PDB file of C-alpha atoms in Angstrom:
ATOM      1  CA  MET A 160     139.121 108.073   8.108  1.00  0.00           C
ATOM      2  CA  ILE A 161     142.108 106.368   6.473  1.00  0.00           C
ATOM      3  CA  TYR A 162     144.998 108.797   5.989  1.00  0.00           C
ATOM      4  CA  GLN A 163     147.678 108.535   3.325  1.00  0.00           C
ATOM      5  CA  PHE A 164     150.122 110.909   5.012  1.00  0.00           C
ATOM      6  CA  THR A 165     150.866 111.773   8.655  1.00  0.00           C
ATOM      7  CA  ILE A 166     152.955 114.757   9.755  1.00  0.00           C
ATOM      8  CA  VAL A 167     154.926 114.249  12.985  1.00  0.00           C
ATOM      9  CA  VAL A 168     155.379 117.443  15.025  1.00  0.00           C
ATOM     10  CA  PRO A 169     157.864 117.131  17.936  1.00  0.00           C
ATOM     11  CA  VAL A 170     157.119 119.597  20.745  1.00  0.00           C
ATOM     12  CA  TYR A 171     159.297 120.691  23.660  1.00  0.00           C
ATOM     13  CA  ASN A 172     158.260 123.817  25.575  1.00  0.00           C
ATOM     14  CA  GLU A 173     156.561 125.502  22.607  1.00  0.00           C
ATOM     15  CA  GLU A 174     153.491 126.992  24.315  1.00  0.00           C
ATOM     16  CA  ASP A 175     154.003 130.323  22.520  1.00  0.00           C
ATOM     17  CA  ASN A 176     153.974 128.656  19.094  1.00  0.00           C
ATOM     18  CA  LEU A 177     151.231 126.049  19.317  1.00  0.00           C
ATOM     19  CA  LYS A 178     148.238 128.204  18.390  1.00  0.00           C
ATOM     20  CA  ARG A 179     150.073 129.286  15.260  1.00  0.00           C
ATOM     21  CA  VAL A 180     150.970 125.646  14.608  1.00  0.00           C
ATOM     22  CA  GLU A 181     147.282 124.723  14.802  1.00  0.00           C
ATOM     23  CA  LYS A 182     146.348 127.499  12.369  1.00  0.00           C
ATOM     24  CA  GLU A 183     149.112 126.830   9.832  1.00  0.00           C
ATOM     25  CA  LEU A 184     148.718 123.061   9.837  1.00  0.00           C
ATOM     26  CA  GLY A 185     144.940 123.406   9.716  1.00  0.00           C
ATOM     27  CA  ASN A 186     145.304 125.627   6.654  1.00  0.00           C
ATOM     28  CA  TYR A 187     147.619 123.057   5.097  1.00  0.00           C
ATOM     29  CA  LEU A 188     145.055 120.275   5.538  1.00  0.00           C
ATOM     30  CA  ASP A 189     142.714 122.292   3.286  1.00  0.00           C
ATOM     31  CA  ILE A 190     145.235 122.289   0.419  1.00  0.00           C
ATOM     32  CA  ALA A 191     147.074 119.000   1.006  1.00  0.00           C
ATOM     33  CA  ILE A 192     147.323 116.874  -2.137  1.00  0.00           C
ATOM     34  CA  MET A 193     146.424 113.727  -0.192  1.00  0.00           C
ATOM     35  CA  SER A 194     144.479 112.883   2.984  1.00  0.00           C
ATOM     36  CA  THR A 195     146.671 114.049   5.879  1.00  0.00           C
ATOM     37  CA  SER A 196     146.715 113.806   9.676  1.00  0.00           C
ATOM     38  CA  ILE A 197     148.889 115.461  12.328  1.00  0.00           C
ATOM     39  CA  LEU A 198     150.660 113.677  15.195  1.00  0.00           C
ATOM     40  CA  PHE A 199     152.107 115.814  18.000  1.00  0.00           C
ATOM     41  CA  VAL A 200     154.868 114.162  20.045  1.00  0.00           C
ATOM     42  CA  ASN A 201     155.256 116.051  23.318  1.00  0.00           C
ATOM     43  CA  ASP A 202     158.836 115.461  24.455  1.00  0.00           C
ATOM     44  CA  GLY A 203     158.222 115.961  28.183  1.00  0.00           C
ATOM     45  CA  SER A 204     157.470 119.705  28.004  1.00  0.00           C
ATOM     46  CA  LYS A 205     157.600 121.587  31.313  1.00  0.00           C
ATOM     47  CA  ASP A 206     155.311 124.445  30.240  1.00  0.00           C
ATOM     48  CA  SER A 207     151.637 124.345  29.216  1.00  0.00           C
ATOM     49  CA  SER A 208     152.319 122.687  25.845  1.00  0.00           C
ATOM     50  CA  GLN A 209     150.496 119.476  26.765  1.00  0.00           C
ATOM     51  CA  ASP A 210     147.290 121.282  27.752  1.00  0.00           C
ATOM     52  CA  LEU A 211     147.383 123.256  24.501  1.00  0.00           C
ATOM     53  CA  ILE A 212     148.014 120.104  22.469  1.00  0.00           C
ATOM     54  CA  GLU A 213     145.029 118.356  24.031  1.00  0.00           C
ATOM     55  CA  ASP A 214     142.809 121.370  23.324  1.00  0.00           C
ATOM     56  CA  ILE A 215     143.974 121.421  19.706  1.00  0.00           C
ATOM     57  CA  CYS A 216     143.320 117.700  19.262  1.00  0.00           C
ATOM     58  CA  ASN A 217     139.851 118.025  20.793  1.00  0.00           C
ATOM     59  CA  ARG A 218     139.017 120.743  18.257  1.00  0.00           C
ATOM     60  CA  ASN A 219     140.463 118.998  15.199  1.00  0.00           C
ATOM     61  CA  GLU A 220     139.610 115.465  14.153  1.00  0.00           C
ATOM     62  CA  ALA A 221     142.796 115.023  12.113  1.00  0.00           C
ATOM     63  CA  PHE A 222     145.075 115.991  15.040  1.00  0.00           C
ATOM     64  CA  ASN A 223     146.359 113.412  17.552  1.00  0.00           C
ATOM     65  CA  PHE A 224     149.140 113.252  20.113  1.00  0.00           C
ATOM     66  CA  ILE A 225     151.432 111.106  22.192  1.00  0.00           C
ATOM     67  CA  SER A 226     153.223 112.495  25.247  1.00  0.00           C
ATOM     68  CA  PHE A 227     156.475 111.336  26.852  1.00  0.00           C
ATOM     69  CA  LYS A 228     156.735 110.955  30.610  1.00  0.00           C
ATOM     70  CA  ASP A 229     160.140 112.707  30.535  1.00  0.00           C
ATOM     71  CA  ASN A 230     162.214 114.717  28.071  1.00  0.00           C
ATOM     72  CA  ARG A 231     164.063 112.334  25.754  1.00  0.00           C
ATOM     73  CA  GLY A 232     165.280 114.596  22.944  1.00  0.00           C
ATOM     74  CA  LEU A 233     164.340 115.361  19.360  1.00  0.00           C
ATOM     75  CA  SER A 234     165.560 112.081  17.909  1.00  0.00           C
ATOM     76  CA  ALA A 235     163.444 110.077  20.367  1.00  0.00           C
ATOM     77  CA  ALA A 236     160.392 112.204  19.563  1.00  0.00           C
ATOM     78  CA  ILE A 237     160.810 111.686  15.812  1.00  0.00           C
ATOM     79  CA  LYS A 238     161.367 107.942  16.247  1.00  0.00           C
ATOM     80  CA  ALA A 239     158.286 107.632  18.462  1.00  0.00           C
ATOM     81  CA  GLY A 240     156.283 109.396  15.791  1.00  0.00           C
ATOM     82  CA  PHE A 241     157.534 106.984  13.137  1.00  0.00           C
ATOM     83  CA  ASP A 242     156.673 104.035  15.368  1.00  0.00           C
ATOM     84  CA  HIS A 243     153.070 105.191  15.895  1.00  0.00           C
ATOM     85  CA  VAL A 244     152.241 106.217  12.314  1.00  0.00           C
ATOM     86  CA  THR A 245     149.988 103.905  10.281  1.00  0.00           C
ATOM     87  CA  ALA A 246     149.759 105.958   7.062  1.00  0.00           C
ATOM     88  CA  PRO A 247     151.999 104.787   4.173  1.00  0.00           C
ATOM     89  CA  LEU A 248     153.833 108.149   4.165  1.00  0.00           C
ATOM     90  CA  VAL A 249     155.203 110.057   7.149  1.00  0.00           C
ATOM     91  CA  GLY A 250     156.455 113.636   7.298  1.00  0.00           C
ATOM     92  CA  TYR A 251     158.250 115.712   9.905  1.00  0.00           C
ATOM     93  CA  ILE A 252     158.168 119.431  10.695  1.00  0.00           C
ATOM     94  CA  ASP A 253     159.444 121.415  13.689  1.00  0.00           C
ATOM     95  CA  SER A 254     156.907 123.186  15.894  1.00  0.00           C
ATOM     96  CA  ASP A 255     158.793 126.488  15.547  1.00  0.00           C
ATOM     97  CA  LEU A 256     157.417 126.686  11.969  1.00  0.00           C
ATOM     98  CA  GLN A 257     160.594 128.043  10.448  1.00  0.00           C
ATOM     99  CA  THR A 258     159.576 125.946   7.457  1.00  0.00           C
ATOM    100  CA  ALA A 259     156.175 126.171   5.744  1.00  0.00           C
ATOM    101  CA  PRO A 260     153.673 123.281   5.915  1.00  0.00           C
ATOM    102  CA  GLN A 261     152.436 124.049   2.389  1.00  0.00           C
ATOM    103  CA  ASP A 262     155.868 123.057   1.081  1.00  0.00           C
ATOM    104  CA  PHE A 263     155.017 119.448   1.992  1.00  0.00           C
ATOM    105  CA  ASN A 264     153.137 119.399  -1.331  1.00  0.00           C
ATOM    106  CA  LEU A 265     156.418 120.045  -3.164  1.00  0.00           C
ATOM    107  CA  LEU A 266     157.972 117.044  -1.439  1.00  0.00           C
ATOM    108  CA  LEU A 267     154.926 114.813  -1.911  1.00  0.00           C
ATOM    109  CA  GLU A 268     154.945 115.496  -5.644  1.00  0.00           C
ATOM    110  CA  GLN A 269     158.349 113.759  -5.808  1.00  0.00           C
ATOM    111  CA  ILE A 270     157.837 110.874  -3.379  1.00  0.00           C
ATOM    112  CA  ASP A 271     156.608 108.370  -5.995  1.00  0.00           C
ATOM    113  CA  ASN A 272     160.181 108.049  -7.273  1.00  0.00           C
ATOM    114  CA  PHE A 273     161.974 108.102  -3.908  1.00  0.00           C
ATOM    115  CA  GLU A 274     161.875 106.671  -0.394  1.00  0.00           C
ATOM    116  CA  LEU A 275     162.828 110.015   1.213  1.00  0.00           C
ATOM    117  CA  VAL A 276     162.420 113.587  -0.004  1.00  0.00           C
ATOM    118  CA  THR A 277     163.975 116.281   2.187  1.00  0.00           C
ATOM    119  CA  GLY A 278     163.797 120.039   2.028  1.00  0.00           C
ATOM    120  CA  VAL A 279     166.785 122.322   1.592  1.00  0.00           C
ATOM    121  CA  ARG A 280     166.299 125.656   3.363  1.00  0.00           C
ATOM    122  CA  ALA A 281     166.689 128.401   0.742  1.00  0.00           C
ATOM    123  CA  ASN A 282     167.721 131.894   1.908  1.00  0.00           C
ATOM    124  CA  ARG A 283     167.987 130.846   5.547  1.00  0.00           C
ATOM    125  CA  LYS A 284     166.804 133.423   8.048  1.00  0.00           C
ATOM    126  CA  ASP A 285     169.102 132.399  10.902  1.00  0.00           C
ATOM    127  CA  SER A 286     172.017 134.171  12.545  1.00  0.00           C
ATOM    128  CA  PHE A 287     175.477 134.134  10.941  1.00  0.00           C
ATOM    129  CA  VAL A 288     176.829 131.809  13.643  1.00  0.00           C
ATOM    130  CA  LYS A 289     173.927 129.369  13.261  1.00  0.00           C
ATOM    131  CA  ASN A 290     174.208 129.354   9.472  1.00  0.00           C
ATOM    132  CA  MET A 291     177.972 128.815   9.478  1.00  0.00           C
ATOM    133  CA  SER A 292     177.882 126.092  12.143  1.00  0.00           C
ATOM    134  CA  SER A 293     175.150 124.279  10.181  1.00  0.00           C
ATOM    135  CA  LYS A 294     177.141 124.578   6.949  1.00  0.00           C
ATOM    136  CA  ILE A 295     180.244 123.134   8.578  1.00  0.00           C
ATOM    137  CA  ALA A 296     178.274 120.350  10.271  1.00  0.00           C
ATOM    138  CA  ASN A 297     176.572 119.419   6.998  1.00  0.00           C
ATOM    139  CA  GLY A 298     179.931 119.297   5.260  1.00  0.00           C
ATOM    140  CA  ILE A 299     181.308 116.972   7.929  1.00  0.00           C
ATOM    141  CA  ARG A 300     178.265 114.692   7.693  1.00  0.00           C
ATOM    142  CA  ARG A 301     178.470 114.542   3.895  1.00  0.00           C
ATOM    143  CA  ALA A 302     182.121 113.507   4.151  1.00  0.00           C
ATOM    144  CA  PHE A 303     181.204 110.658   6.496  1.00  0.00           C
ATOM    145  CA  THR A 304     177.894 109.516   4.994  1.00  0.00           C
ATOM    146  CA  LYS A 305     178.383 110.255   1.259  1.00  0.00           C
ATOM    147  CA  ASP A 306     174.637 111.014   1.127  1.00  0.00           C
ATOM    148  CA  GLY A 307     175.057 114.071  -1.128  1.00  0.00           C
ATOM    149  CA  MET A 308     172.519 116.073   0.903  1.00  0.00           C
ATOM    150  CA  ASP A 309     173.176 119.790   1.477  1.00  0.00           C
ATOM    151  CA  ASP A 310     170.905 120.344   4.495  1.00  0.00           C
ATOM    152  CA  THR A 311     170.174 117.169   6.467  1.00  0.00           C
ATOM    153  CA  GLY A 312     169.017 119.285   9.410  1.00  0.00           C
ATOM    154  CA  CYS A 313     166.116 120.799   7.457  1.00  0.00           C
ATOM    155  CA  PRO A 314     162.980 120.071   9.526  1.00  0.00           C
ATOM    156  CA  LEU A 315     160.799 119.255   6.515  1.00  0.00           C
ATOM    157  CA  LYS A 316     160.891 115.692   5.209  1.00  0.00           C
ATOM    158  CA  VAL A 317     158.653 113.018   3.694  1.00  0.00           C
ATOM    159  CA  ILE A 318     159.551 109.332   4.045  1.00  0.00           C
ATOM    160  CA  ARG A 319     157.887 106.065   3.095  1.00  0.00           C
ATOM    161  CA  THR A 320     156.699 104.755   6.460  1.00  0.00           C
ATOM    162  CA  GLU A 321     157.986 101.206   5.947  1.00  0.00           C
ATOM    163  CA  TYR A 322     161.487 102.639   5.599  1.00  0.00           C
ATOM    164  CA  ALA A 323     161.090 105.092   8.495  1.00  0.00           C
ATOM    165  CA  LYS A 324     160.068 102.289  10.845  1.00  0.00           C
ATOM    166  CA  ARG A 325     163.230 100.316  10.031  1.00  0.00           C
ATOM    167  CA  ILE A 326     165.554 103.161  11.055  1.00  0.00           C
ATOM    168  CA  PRO A 327     167.450 102.105  14.215  1.00  0.00           C
ATOM    169  CA  MET A 328     167.262 104.451  17.164  1.00  0.00           C
ATOM    170  CA  PHE A 329     170.132 106.542  18.500  1.00  0.00           C
ATOM    171  CA  LYS A 330     170.614 110.106  19.712  1.00  0.00           C
ATOM    172  CA  GLY A 331     171.330 112.457  16.844  1.00  0.00           C
ATOM    173  CA  LEU A 332     169.177 110.329  14.516  1.00  0.00           C
ATOM    174  CA  HIS A 333     167.420 113.339  13.013  1.00  0.00           C
ATOM    175  CA  ARG A 334     170.675 114.477  11.382  1.00  0.00           C
ATOM    176  CA  PHE A 335     171.147 111.180   9.546  1.00  0.00           C
ATOM    177  CA  LEU A 336     167.721 110.330   8.141  1.00  0.00           C
ATOM    178  CA  PRO A 337     168.821 110.441   4.461  1.00  0.00           C
ATOM    179  CA  ALA A 338     171.882 108.320   5.236  1.00  0.00           C
ATOM    180  CA  MET A 339     169.753 105.780   7.120  1.00  0.00           C
ATOM    181  CA  ILE A 340     167.485 105.433   4.083  1.00  0.00           C
ATOM    182  CA  LEU A 341     170.535 104.855   1.877  1.00  0.00           C
ATOM    183  CA  LEU A 342     171.561 101.994   4.182  1.00  0.00           C
ATOM    184  CA  GLN A 343     168.259 100.372   3.216  1.00  0.00           C
ATOM    185  CA  ASN A 344     169.089 100.859  -0.482  1.00  0.00           C
ATOM    186  CA  GLY A 345     166.405 103.547  -0.647  1.00  0.00           C
ATOM    187  CA  ARG A 346     166.405 106.498  -3.043  1.00  0.00           C
ATOM    188  CA  ILE A 347     166.698 110.056  -1.704  1.00  0.00           C
ATOM    189  CA  THR A 348     166.486 113.567  -3.119  1.00  0.00           C
ATOM    190  CA  GLN A 349     166.321 117.181  -1.917  1.00  0.00           C
ATOM    191  CA  ILE A 350     163.979 120.037  -2.871  1.00  0.00           C
ATOM    192  CA  PRO A 351     164.416 123.782  -2.058  1.00  0.00           C
ATOM    193  CA  VAL A 352     161.841 125.006   0.495  1.00  0.00           C
ATOM    194  CA  GLN A 353     161.044 128.291   2.209  1.00  0.00           C
ATOM    195  CA  HIS A 354     162.645 129.313   5.496  1.00  0.00           C
ATOM    196  CA  PHE A 355     161.516 131.877   8.064  1.00  0.00           C
ATOM    197  CA  PRO A 356     162.906 133.401  11.283  1.00  0.00           C
ATOM    198  CA  ARG A 357     161.693 131.967  14.584  1.00  0.00           C
ATOM    199  CA  LEU A 358     158.820 134.162  15.799  1.00  0.00           C
ATOM    200  CA  ALA A 359     158.323 132.772  19.316  1.00  0.00           C
ATOM    201  CA  GLY A 360     159.894 130.424  21.834  1.00  0.00           C
ATOM    202  CA  GLU A 361     163.568 129.580  22.165  1.00  0.00           C
ATOM    203  CA  ALA A 362     165.880 127.504  19.979  1.00  0.00           C
ATOM    204  CA  LYS A 363     166.715 124.140  21.575  1.00  0.00           C
ATOM    205  CA  PHE A 364     170.147 123.727  19.965  1.00  0.00           C
ATOM    206  CA  GLY A 365     173.342 125.653  20.629  1.00  0.00           C
ATOM    207  CA  LEU A 366     176.780 125.573  19.023  1.00  0.00           C
ATOM    208  CA  TRP A 367     177.616 122.191  20.602  1.00  0.00           C
ATOM    209  CA  ASN A 368     174.423 120.577  19.303  1.00  0.00           C
ATOM    210  CA  ARG A 369     174.894 121.936  15.797  1.00  0.00           C
ATOM    211  CA  LEU A 370     178.626 121.398  15.333  1.00  0.00           C
ATOM    212  CA  LEU A 371     180.595 119.379  17.868  1.00  0.00           C
ATOM    213  CA  GLY A 372     177.809 116.928  18.756  1.00  0.00           C
ATOM    214  CA  PRO A 373     177.198 115.876  15.120  1.00  0.00           C
ATOM    215  CA  LEU A 374     180.915 115.200  14.670  1.00  0.00           C
ATOM    216  CA  SER A 375     180.860 112.543  17.392  1.00  0.00           C
ATOM    217  CA  ASP A 376     177.591 111.173  15.972  1.00  0.00           C
ATOM    218  CA  CYS A 377     179.334 110.588  12.636  1.00  0.00           C
ATOM    219  CA  PHE A 378     181.561 107.947  14.228  1.00  0.00           C
ATOM    220  CA  ALA A 379     178.461 106.234  15.641  1.00  0.00           C
ATOM    221  CA  TYR A 380     177.006 106.253  12.127  1.00  0.00           C
ATOM    222  CA  LEU A 381     180.153 104.653  10.656  1.00  0.00           C
ATOM    223  CA  TRP A 382     179.970 101.881  13.268  1.00  0.00           C
ATOM    224  CA  MET A 383     176.308 101.312  12.470  1.00  0.00           C
ATOM    225  CA  LYS A 384     176.998 101.267   8.739  1.00  0.00           C
ATOM    226  CA  ARG A 385     179.541  98.466   9.212  1.00  0.00           C
ATOM    227  CA  LYS A 386     177.126  96.457  11.380  1.00  0.00           C
ATOM    228  CA  TYR A 387     173.866  97.250   9.576  1.00  0.00           C
ATOM    229  CA  ILE A 388     171.763  94.238   8.498  1.00  0.00           C
ATOM    230  CA  ASN A 389     169.875  94.628   5.226  1.00  0.00           C
ATOM    231  CA  TYR A 390     168.163  91.807   3.331  1.00  0.00           C
ATOM    232  CA  GLU A 391     165.455  91.128   0.757  1.00  0.00           C
ATOM    233  CA  VAL A 392     163.252  88.023   0.787  1.00  0.00           C
ATOM    234  CA  ALA A 393     163.407  86.246  -2.599  1.00  0.00           C
ATOM    235  CA  LYS A 394     160.733  83.590  -1.913  1.00  0.00           C
ATOM    236  CA  LYS A 395     158.307  82.497   0.760  1.00  0.00           C
ATOM    237  CA  GLY A 396     156.924  79.027   1.249  1.00  0.00           C
TER     238      GLY A 396
END
């Protein structure tokens, strides 16, 4: 089957969440507004996540996976997903399911006019410290990138695959996806989406990852922006 949309699901030690992921994403496939497949990217999990992923893929034709030899981080997992997708549209959702797969339809309804549509988590169900650190980090990133996005860390996005594949790889990439599309002269927008508390497993990011790490990444982004190569072919012959 030829799919129009593929959802990348990075996984790192999420054995307690994966059965729920299978159920929720399976339910979404029944209501998706276009033909959709799922691509798990196992980021070197140390628990039984890989066995569960293989069982899920054996049960569901639209589910596939790739698995890293070692843990390489969220940005590497997302980039690997982009590299392996063949559908014209690619999405991304975290395996903790703090965002709702059905909200992909809200983003897909807008994608015809944009190269990236990202969610904005409304009424976030996180701790005060997590919410405040994310707010500060987003403010810092906006000051550096001028992307106008309120919640670049929201793990619910849809991107045109041709643009996603041209995003250069570096650690912290997942925080700068809208800005990297702007570097390609792409159009971006944000849509409010649902947010839920984490029901199982452990969060993979602490205060450093959410606040201090992104600050240093902003300087890497500014360097890349100065050096970024972008061109359009006028004629071929």
